[in-house]
């Protein structure tokens, strides 16, 4: 999963939120019968993961009767999906493909609402690298957020599609944000796979350009052969089964948020997010809005898992060797909660839903 270092002030705020969360009873009713749910995000200030915080800023968790305690994973710390799987938190804001990896390891984890149809990533390469596609990866050093992360898997997949084997190039963990920018500036990496706002910072500094677009649903389809389900909410199947009401309330809030994103401008969205997300040492607010305008197409308007998405994710995992056993895709995701949420508010769904076979 993609990661980036947060500003000190944001870390402090989220650390306090996490501490508060630990003092509550997860998934149980607090004052007034409101369930409390702990949700850790894999880099809460990244554009690809903005819906989780936006739902809070819009007051939607409160509106739909759930007390969501947001936290974020830290560089070098436990990943959001691992924290969820081990019971440290109830839900993870992470990529769908982790459900496939967990099933291959004998763990039942499911995606209960799908927020994007693309990873939101771009392969940013220096001009002198000569890289324009995965076919050019041979002999290059390719930066990923972490070895074993989603960016690592996608990097290997893009290369494999062009017949380039992992032994033919070097993968380097560069994190995200300023460390990813520095890897290109200092010549430690020829390319890095990263997201906004790091992409905007790389372009503004003139140290790299986009060679492969995985930032929009259309881009993902062109590069990967189909929609690749990115940001989602993952939870252990046993937790979902025993906390269906709490799960539904979280999905209600996030589906309403996705509808809001679909009907508002990038500037409107930026205005609702914390200042530290949209204006920091990497980017100005104008940079952030420009980047969001370019990549807003990754977000799905209705929280529905798109048809073909699970199959694309499985093919990716299989091609890079992360999954070698058979996988029952029907148990890795559900559209039940999202369909209910859309009906509740009278929203028209436009995403063609994936069937049991993905």
Short mmCIF file of C-alpha atoms in Angstrom, two decimals:
data_model
loop_
_atom_site.label_atom_id
_atom_site.label_comp_id
_atom_site.label_asym_id
_atom_site.label_seq_id
_atom_site.Cartn_x
_atom_site.Cartn_y
_atom_site.Cartn_z
CA UNK A 1 0.00 0.00 0.00
CA UNK A 2 1.19 3.48 -0.72
CA UNK A 3 2.59 5.42 2.23
CA UNK A 4 3.93 8.90 2.85
CA UNK A 5 5.28 10.85 5.73
CA UNK A 6 2.80 13.26 7.28
CA UNK A 7 3.53 16.66 8.71
CA UNK A 8 4.31 16.74 12.42
CA UNK A 9 1.11 18.59 13.23
CA UNK A 10 -1.05 16.08 11.39
CA UNK A 11 0.70 13.17 13.08
CA UNK A 12 -0.04 14.75 16.45
CA UNK A 13 -3.72 15.24 15.65
CA UNK A 14 -4.13 11.70 14.35
CA UNK A 15 -2.18 10.19 17.22
CA UNK A 16 -4.59 11.85 19.63
CA UNK A 17 -7.51 10.54 17.58
CA UNK A 18 -6.08 7.04 17.67
CA UNK A 19 -5.55 7.25 21.41
CA UNK A 20 -9.14 8.34 21.87
CA UNK A 21 -10.27 5.46 19.68
CA UNK A 22 -8.44 2.94 21.81
CA UNK A 23 -10.36 4.09 24.84
CA UNK A 24 -13.72 3.33 23.23
CA UNK A 25 -15.49 0.03 22.59
CA UNK A 26 -15.02 -0.70 18.93
CA UNK A 27 -18.20 -1.46 17.04
CA UNK A 28 -20.28 -1.14 20.16
CA UNK A 29 -22.78 1.54 21.06
CA UNK A 30 -21.50 4.62 22.80
CA UNK A 31 -23.62 7.41 24.24
CA UNK A 32 -27.02 7.57 22.58
CA UNK A 33 -26.55 4.13 21.01
CA UNK A 34 -24.06 5.37 18.41
CA UNK A 35 -21.58 2.66 17.37
CA UNK A 36 -17.88 3.51 17.43
CA UNK A 37 -15.68 2.19 14.63
CA UNK A 38 -11.89 2.48 14.35
CA UNK A 39 -10.69 3.02 10.77
CA UNK A 40 -7.01 3.27 9.86
CA UNK A 41 -6.11 4.74 6.47
CA UNK A 42 -3.00 3.97 4.45
CA UNK A 43 -1.91 7.62 4.23
CA UNK A 44 -4.88 9.79 5.09
CA UNK A 45 -3.56 12.96 3.45
CA UNK A 46 -3.08 11.35 0.03
CA UNK A 47 -5.55 12.36 -2.66
CA UNK A 48 -6.34 8.72 -3.39
CA UNK A 49 -7.59 8.38 0.18
CA UNK A 50 -9.35 11.73 0.60
CA UNK A 51 -12.94 10.35 0.95
CA UNK A 52 -12.37 9.04 4.48
CA UNK A 53 -11.47 12.47 5.88
CA UNK A 54 -13.92 14.26 3.60
CA UNK A 55 -16.79 12.23 5.07
CA UNK A 56 -15.73 13.50 8.49
CA UNK A 57 -15.40 17.10 7.29
CA UNK A 58 -18.86 16.97 5.71
CA UNK A 59 -20.35 15.63 8.93
CA UNK A 60 -21.57 12.48 7.22
CA UNK A 61 -20.39 9.97 9.83
CA UNK A 62 -22.39 11.91 12.42
CA UNK A 63 -25.34 12.26 10.05
CA UNK A 64 -25.55 8.50 9.52
CA UNK A 65 -25.13 7.70 13.20
CA UNK A 66 -21.62 6.29 13.52
CA UNK A 67 -18.63 7.52 15.50
CA UNK A 68 -15.65 6.86 13.20
CA UNK A 69 -12.23 7.21 14.81
CA UNK A 70 -9.81 7.91 11.96
CA UNK A 71 -6.09 7.20 12.18
CA UNK A 72 -3.30 6.81 9.63
CA UNK A 73 -0.46 4.37 9.18
CA UNK A 74 3.06 5.69 9.63
CA UNK A 75 6.15 5.06 7.51
CA UNK A 76 7.90 2.05 9.02
CA UNK A 77 4.85 1.17 11.11
CA UNK A 78 2.16 -1.46 10.74
CA UNK A 79 0.12 -1.15 7.54
CA UNK A 80 -3.57 -0.27 7.76
CA UNK A 81 -4.64 -3.62 6.32
CA UNK A 82 -2.43 -5.52 8.75
CA UNK A 83 -3.75 -3.49 11.69
CA UNK A 84 -7.28 -4.41 10.61
CA UNK A 85 -6.48 -8.09 10.11
CA UNK A 86 -4.88 -8.33 13.57
CA UNK A 87 -7.80 -6.58 15.29
CA UNK A 88 -5.97 -3.37 16.21
CA UNK A 89 -8.63 -1.48 14.25
CA UNK A 90 -11.99 -2.52 12.80
CA UNK A 91 -11.58 -1.25 9.26
CA UNK A 92 -8.80 -0.31 6.87
CA UNK A 93 -8.84 2.35 4.20
CA UNK A 94 -6.71 0.41 1.73
CA UNK A 95 -6.65 -1.23 -1.68
CA UNK A 96 -9.04 -4.05 -2.56
CA UNK A 97 -6.27 -6.42 -3.73
CA UNK A 98 -5.29 -7.05 -0.11
CA UNK A 99 -8.46 -9.16 0.31
CA UNK A 100 -7.11 -11.54 -2.33
CA UNK A 101 -3.72 -11.75 -0.62
CA UNK A 102 -5.37 -12.41 2.75
CA UNK A 103 -7.54 -15.20 1.32
CA UNK A 104 -4.44 -16.85 -0.12
CA UNK A 105 -3.06 -16.81 3.45
CA UNK A 106 -6.24 -18.34 4.87
CA UNK A 107 -7.68 -15.10 6.29
CA UNK A 108 -11.23 -13.95 5.50
CA UNK A 109 -11.25 -10.21 4.74
CA UNK A 110 -13.78 -8.41 2.56
CA UNK A 111 -14.22 -5.08 0.80
CA UNK A 112 -17.53 -3.50 1.87
CA UNK A 113 -17.47 -0.31 -0.26
CA UNK A 114 -15.36 0.57 -3.30
CA UNK A 115 -14.28 4.20 -3.58
CA UNK A 116 -12.10 4.16 -6.69
CA UNK A 117 -11.68 2.23 -9.91
CA UNK A 118 -7.98 2.99 -10.27
CA UNK A 119 -4.89 2.92 -8.06
CA UNK A 120 -4.46 6.69 -8.40
CA UNK A 121 -0.74 6.15 -9.08
CA UNK A 122 1.58 7.42 -11.78
CA UNK A 123 4.98 6.07 -12.83
CA UNK A 124 7.05 9.26 -12.64
CA UNK A 125 10.35 9.03 -14.53
CA UNK A 126 13.25 11.36 -15.18
CA UNK A 127 13.71 12.51 -18.76
CA UNK A 128 17.16 10.95 -19.02
CA UNK A 129 15.76 7.55 -17.98
CA UNK A 130 14.16 7.11 -21.38
CA UNK A 131 11.24 5.22 -19.78
CA UNK A 132 7.89 5.56 -21.53
CA UNK A 133 6.36 2.18 -20.62
CA UNK A 134 7.09 -1.04 -18.74
CA UNK A 135 9.08 -2.25 -21.75
CA UNK A 136 11.79 0.26 -20.78
CA UNK A 137 12.18 -0.95 -17.16
CA UNK A 138 15.10 -3.24 -17.98
CA UNK A 139 18.28 -2.09 -16.24
CA UNK A 140 16.47 0.66 -14.32
CA UNK A 141 16.03 1.38 -10.60
CA UNK A 142 12.35 1.73 -9.85
CA UNK A 143 11.13 3.38 -6.68
CA UNK A 144 8.13 1.97 -4.80
CA UNK A 145 6.69 3.08 -1.48
CA UNK A 146 7.71 -0.18 0.23
CA UNK A 147 8.82 -3.60 -0.96
CA UNK A 148 5.71 -5.77 -0.86
CA UNK A 149 3.37 -2.77 -1.13
CA UNK A 150 0.67 -2.22 -3.73
CA UNK A 151 3.00 0.02 -5.72
CA UNK A 152 5.57 -2.78 -5.72
CA UNK A 153 2.99 -5.24 -7.08
CA UNK A 154 1.86 -2.83 -9.79
CA UNK A 155 5.44 -2.05 -10.81
CA UNK A 156 6.18 -5.74 -11.28
CA UNK A 157 2.91 -6.24 -13.16
CA UNK A 158 3.58 -3.40 -15.61
CA UNK A 159 7.01 -4.87 -16.30
CA UNK A 160 5.74 -8.44 -16.64
CA UNK A 161 3.10 -7.37 -19.17
CA UNK A 162 5.96 -6.21 -21.40
CA UNK A 163 8.02 -9.37 -20.83
CA UNK A 164 10.51 -7.74 -18.46
CA UNK A 165 11.41 -10.00 -15.52
CA UNK A 166 12.08 -8.82 -11.95
CA UNK A 167 15.75 -9.85 -12.23
CA UNK A 168 16.14 -7.34 -15.06
CA UNK A 169 15.57 -4.25 -12.89
CA UNK A 170 16.03 -3.08 -9.30
CA UNK A 171 13.17 -2.13 -6.96
CA UNK A 172 13.93 0.41 -4.25
CA UNK A 173 11.75 1.49 -1.30
CA UNK A 174 11.56 5.30 -1.44
CA UNK A 175 8.43 6.06 0.55
CA UNK A 176 6.39 8.99 -0.76
CA UNK A 177 6.28 12.74 -0.47
CA UNK A 178 9.68 14.43 -0.08
CA UNK A 179 11.60 11.13 0.00
CA UNK A 180 10.19 10.04 -3.36
CA UNK A 181 10.97 13.45 -4.87
CA UNK A 182 14.53 13.25 -3.51
CA UNK A 183 15.05 9.78 -5.02
CA UNK A 184 14.53 11.26 -8.49
CA UNK A 185 16.44 14.45 -7.76
CA UNK A 186 19.47 12.62 -6.37
CA UNK A 187 19.57 9.98 -9.09
CA UNK A 188 18.85 7.09 -6.73
CA UNK A 189 15.88 6.06 -8.85
CA UNK A 190 15.06 6.38 -12.53
CA UNK A 191 11.33 6.25 -11.79
CA UNK A 192 9.04 6.22 -8.78
CA UNK A 193 5.45 5.08 -8.56
CA UNK A 194 3.55 7.62 -6.50
CA UNK A 195 0.32 9.56 -6.07
CA UNK A 196 -0.88 13.11 -5.75
CA UNK A 197 0.19 15.47 -4.32
CA UNK A 198 3.71 14.01 -4.75
CA UNK A 199 3.14 13.80 -8.53
CA UNK A 200 2.40 17.53 -8.66
CA UNK A 201 5.54 18.29 -6.62
CA UNK A 202 7.72 16.21 -9.00
CA UNK A 203 6.28 17.96 -12.04
CA UNK A 204 6.61 21.42 -10.46
CA UNK A 205 10.27 20.81 -9.62
CA UNK A 206 10.89 19.53 -13.15
CA UNK A 207 12.52 16.30 -11.96
CA UNK A 208 10.13 13.84 -13.62
CA UNK A 209 7.14 13.30 -15.88
CA UNK A 210 4.34 10.73 -16.01
CA UNK A 211 5.30 7.64 -18.04
CA UNK A 212 2.41 5.36 -17.03
CA UNK A 213 -1.01 6.66 -15.93
CA UNK A 214 -2.78 4.58 -13.32
CA UNK A 215 -4.43 7.64 -11.80
CA UNK A 216 -7.80 7.45 -13.53
CA UNK A 217 -10.18 4.59 -14.26
CA UNK A 218 -9.61 5.03 -18.01
CA UNK A 219 -5.84 5.08 -17.47
CA UNK A 220 -5.98 1.91 -15.40
CA UNK A 221 -8.01 0.16 -18.07
CA UNK A 222 -5.45 1.09 -20.73
CA UNK A 223 -2.40 0.11 -18.65
CA UNK A 224 -3.74 -2.89 -16.73
CA UNK A 225 -6.42 -4.26 -19.03
CA UNK A 226 -9.34 -3.31 -16.82
CA UNK A 227 -10.52 -1.23 -13.89
CA UNK A 228 -8.27 -1.81 -10.88
CA UNK A 229 -10.17 -1.34 -7.61
CA UNK A 230 -8.05 0.97 -5.46
CA UNK A 231 -9.25 2.75 -2.33
CA UNK A 232 -11.88 0.83 -0.39
CA UNK A 233 -12.94 -0.13 3.11
CA UNK A 234 -11.70 -3.54 4.21
CA UNK A 235 -12.83 -5.46 7.27
CA UNK A 236 -12.55 -8.97 8.62
CA UNK A 237 -15.54 -11.03 7.54
CA UNK A 238 -16.23 -12.15 11.10
CA UNK A 239 -16.33 -8.50 12.22
CA UNK A 240 -18.70 -7.52 9.41
CA UNK A 241 -21.00 -10.44 10.22
CA UNK A 242 -21.27 -9.40 13.87
CA UNK A 243 -21.41 -5.62 13.23
CA UNK A 244 -23.64 -5.26 10.17
CA UNK A 245 -25.40 -2.15 11.45
CA UNK A 246 -22.13 -0.32 12.14
CA UNK A 247 -20.74 -1.42 8.76
CA UNK A 248 -23.85 -0.16 6.97
CA UNK A 249 -23.63 3.23 8.67
CA UNK A 250 -20.00 3.67 7.60
CA UNK A 251 -20.90 2.71 4.02
CA UNK A 252 -23.91 5.07 4.07
CA UNK A 253 -21.59 7.95 5.00
CA UNK A 254 -18.97 7.09 2.39
CA UNK A 255 -21.49 6.53 -0.44
CA UNK A 256 -22.97 9.95 0.32
CA UNK A 257 -19.42 11.33 0.22
CA UNK A 258 -18.73 9.75 -3.18
CA UNK A 259 -21.93 11.29 -4.53
CA UNK A 260 -20.80 14.66 -3.13
CA UNK A 261 -17.39 14.29 -4.79
CA UNK A 262 -19.07 13.47 -8.10
CA UNK A 263 -21.25 16.60 -7.94
CA UNK A 264 -18.66 19.10 -6.69
CA UNK A 265 -15.50 20.65 -8.09
CA UNK A 266 -11.93 19.93 -7.07
CA UNK A 267 -11.83 23.39 -5.46
CA UNK A 268 -14.95 22.58 -3.43
CA UNK A 269 -13.35 19.36 -2.23
CA UNK A 270 -10.07 21.05 -1.33
CA UNK A 271 -11.96 23.68 0.68
CA UNK A 272 -13.43 20.93 2.88
CA UNK A 273 -10.14 19.19 3.65
CA UNK A 274 -7.68 20.09 6.42
CA UNK A 275 -5.22 22.83 5.47
CA UNK A 276 -2.24 20.50 6.00
CA UNK A 277 -3.59 18.14 3.32
CA UNK A 278 -3.86 20.71 0.56
CA UNK A 279 -1.07 23.17 1.33
CA UNK A 280 2.28 22.03 2.73
CA UNK A 281 5.99 21.78 1.97
CA UNK A 282 5.23 19.83 -1.21
CA UNK A 283 2.39 21.73 -2.87
CA UNK A 284 0.34 24.89 -2.81
CA UNK A 285 -3.44 24.72 -2.69
CA UNK A 286 -3.54 25.67 -6.37
CA UNK A 287 -1.23 22.73 -7.15
CA UNK A 288 -3.47 20.41 -5.14
CA UNK A 289 -6.62 21.54 -6.93
CA UNK A 290 -4.97 21.23 -10.36
CA UNK A 291 -3.81 17.71 -9.54
CA UNK A 292 -7.25 16.71 -8.27
CA UNK A 293 -8.86 18.05 -11.43
CA UNK A 294 -6.57 15.77 -13.44
CA UNK A 295 -7.08 12.65 -11.35
CA UNK A 296 -10.64 13.05 -10.02
CA UNK A 297 -11.77 10.40 -12.51
CA UNK A 298 -10.43 7.65 -10.26
CA UNK A 299 -13.32 8.08 -7.83
CA UNK A 300 -16.47 6.02 -8.30
CA UNK A 301 -19.73 7.93 -7.78
CA UNK A 302 -21.65 5.24 -5.94
CA UNK A 303 -19.32 2.92 -3.96
CA UNK A 304 -20.09 -0.06 -6.21
CA UNK A 305 -17.37 -2.60 -7.03
CA UNK A 306 -17.02 -2.29 -10.85
CA UNK A 307 -17.45 -5.29 -13.12
CA UNK A 308 -14.09 -6.79 -14.05
CA UNK A 309 -12.27 -5.04 -11.22
CA UNK A 310 -11.73 -8.09 -9.01
CA UNK A 311 -10.56 -10.12 -12.01
CA UNK A 312 -7.98 -7.47 -12.91
CA UNK A 313 -6.70 -7.38 -9.32
CA UNK A 314 -6.46 -11.19 -9.22
CA UNK A 315 -4.61 -11.30 -12.55
CA UNK A 316 -2.15 -8.76 -11.18
CA UNK A 317 -1.50 -10.80 -8.04
CA UNK A 318 -1.10 -14.01 -10.03
CA UNK A 319 1.25 -12.56 -12.64
CA UNK A 320 3.71 -11.27 -10.04
CA UNK A 321 3.49 -14.51 -8.02
CA UNK A 322 1.84 -13.10 -4.88
CA UNK A 323 -1.03 -15.57 -5.21
CA UNK A 324 -0.56 -19.11 -6.50
CA UNK A 325 -3.59 -20.85 -4.97
CA UNK A 326 -7.20 -20.67 -6.15
CA UNK A 327 -9.23 -17.68 -4.97
CA UNK A 328 -12.99 -17.35 -4.53
CA UNK A 329 -13.51 -13.74 -5.60
CA UNK A 330 -17.15 -13.76 -4.46
CA UNK A 331 -16.05 -13.70 -0.82
CA UNK A 332 -13.53 -10.87 -1.24
CA UNK A 333 -16.09 -8.09 -1.78
CA UNK A 334 -19.76 -7.26 -1.38
CA UNK A 335 -21.96 -4.65 -3.04
CA UNK A 336 -24.77 -5.29 -0.55
CA UNK A 337 -24.02 -2.33 1.71
CA UNK A 338 -23.41 0.13 -1.15
CA UNK A 339 -26.61 -0.85 -2.95
CA UNK A 340 -28.58 -0.36 0.25
CA UNK A 341 -26.91 3.02 0.86
CA UNK A 342 -27.72 4.28 -2.65
CA UNK A 343 -31.36 3.16 -2.38
CA UNK A 344 -31.70 4.83 1.01
CA UNK A 345 -30.80 8.24 -0.44
CA UNK A 346 -32.40 7.73 -3.84
CA UNK A 347 -29.07 7.98 -5.66
CA UNK A 348 -28.90 6.63 -9.21
CA UNK A 349 -26.05 4.13 -9.56
CA UNK A 350 -23.99 4.32 -12.75
CA UNK A 351 -21.24 1.77 -12.07
CA UNK A 352 -21.87 -1.68 -13.57
CA UNK A 353 -21.53 -3.97 -10.54
CA UNK A 354 -19.17 -6.93 -10.47
CA UNK A 355 -20.83 -10.31 -10.25
CA UNK A 356 -19.79 -13.18 -8.00
CA UNK A 357 -16.99 -14.13 -10.42
CA UNK A 358 -15.61 -10.58 -10.38
#
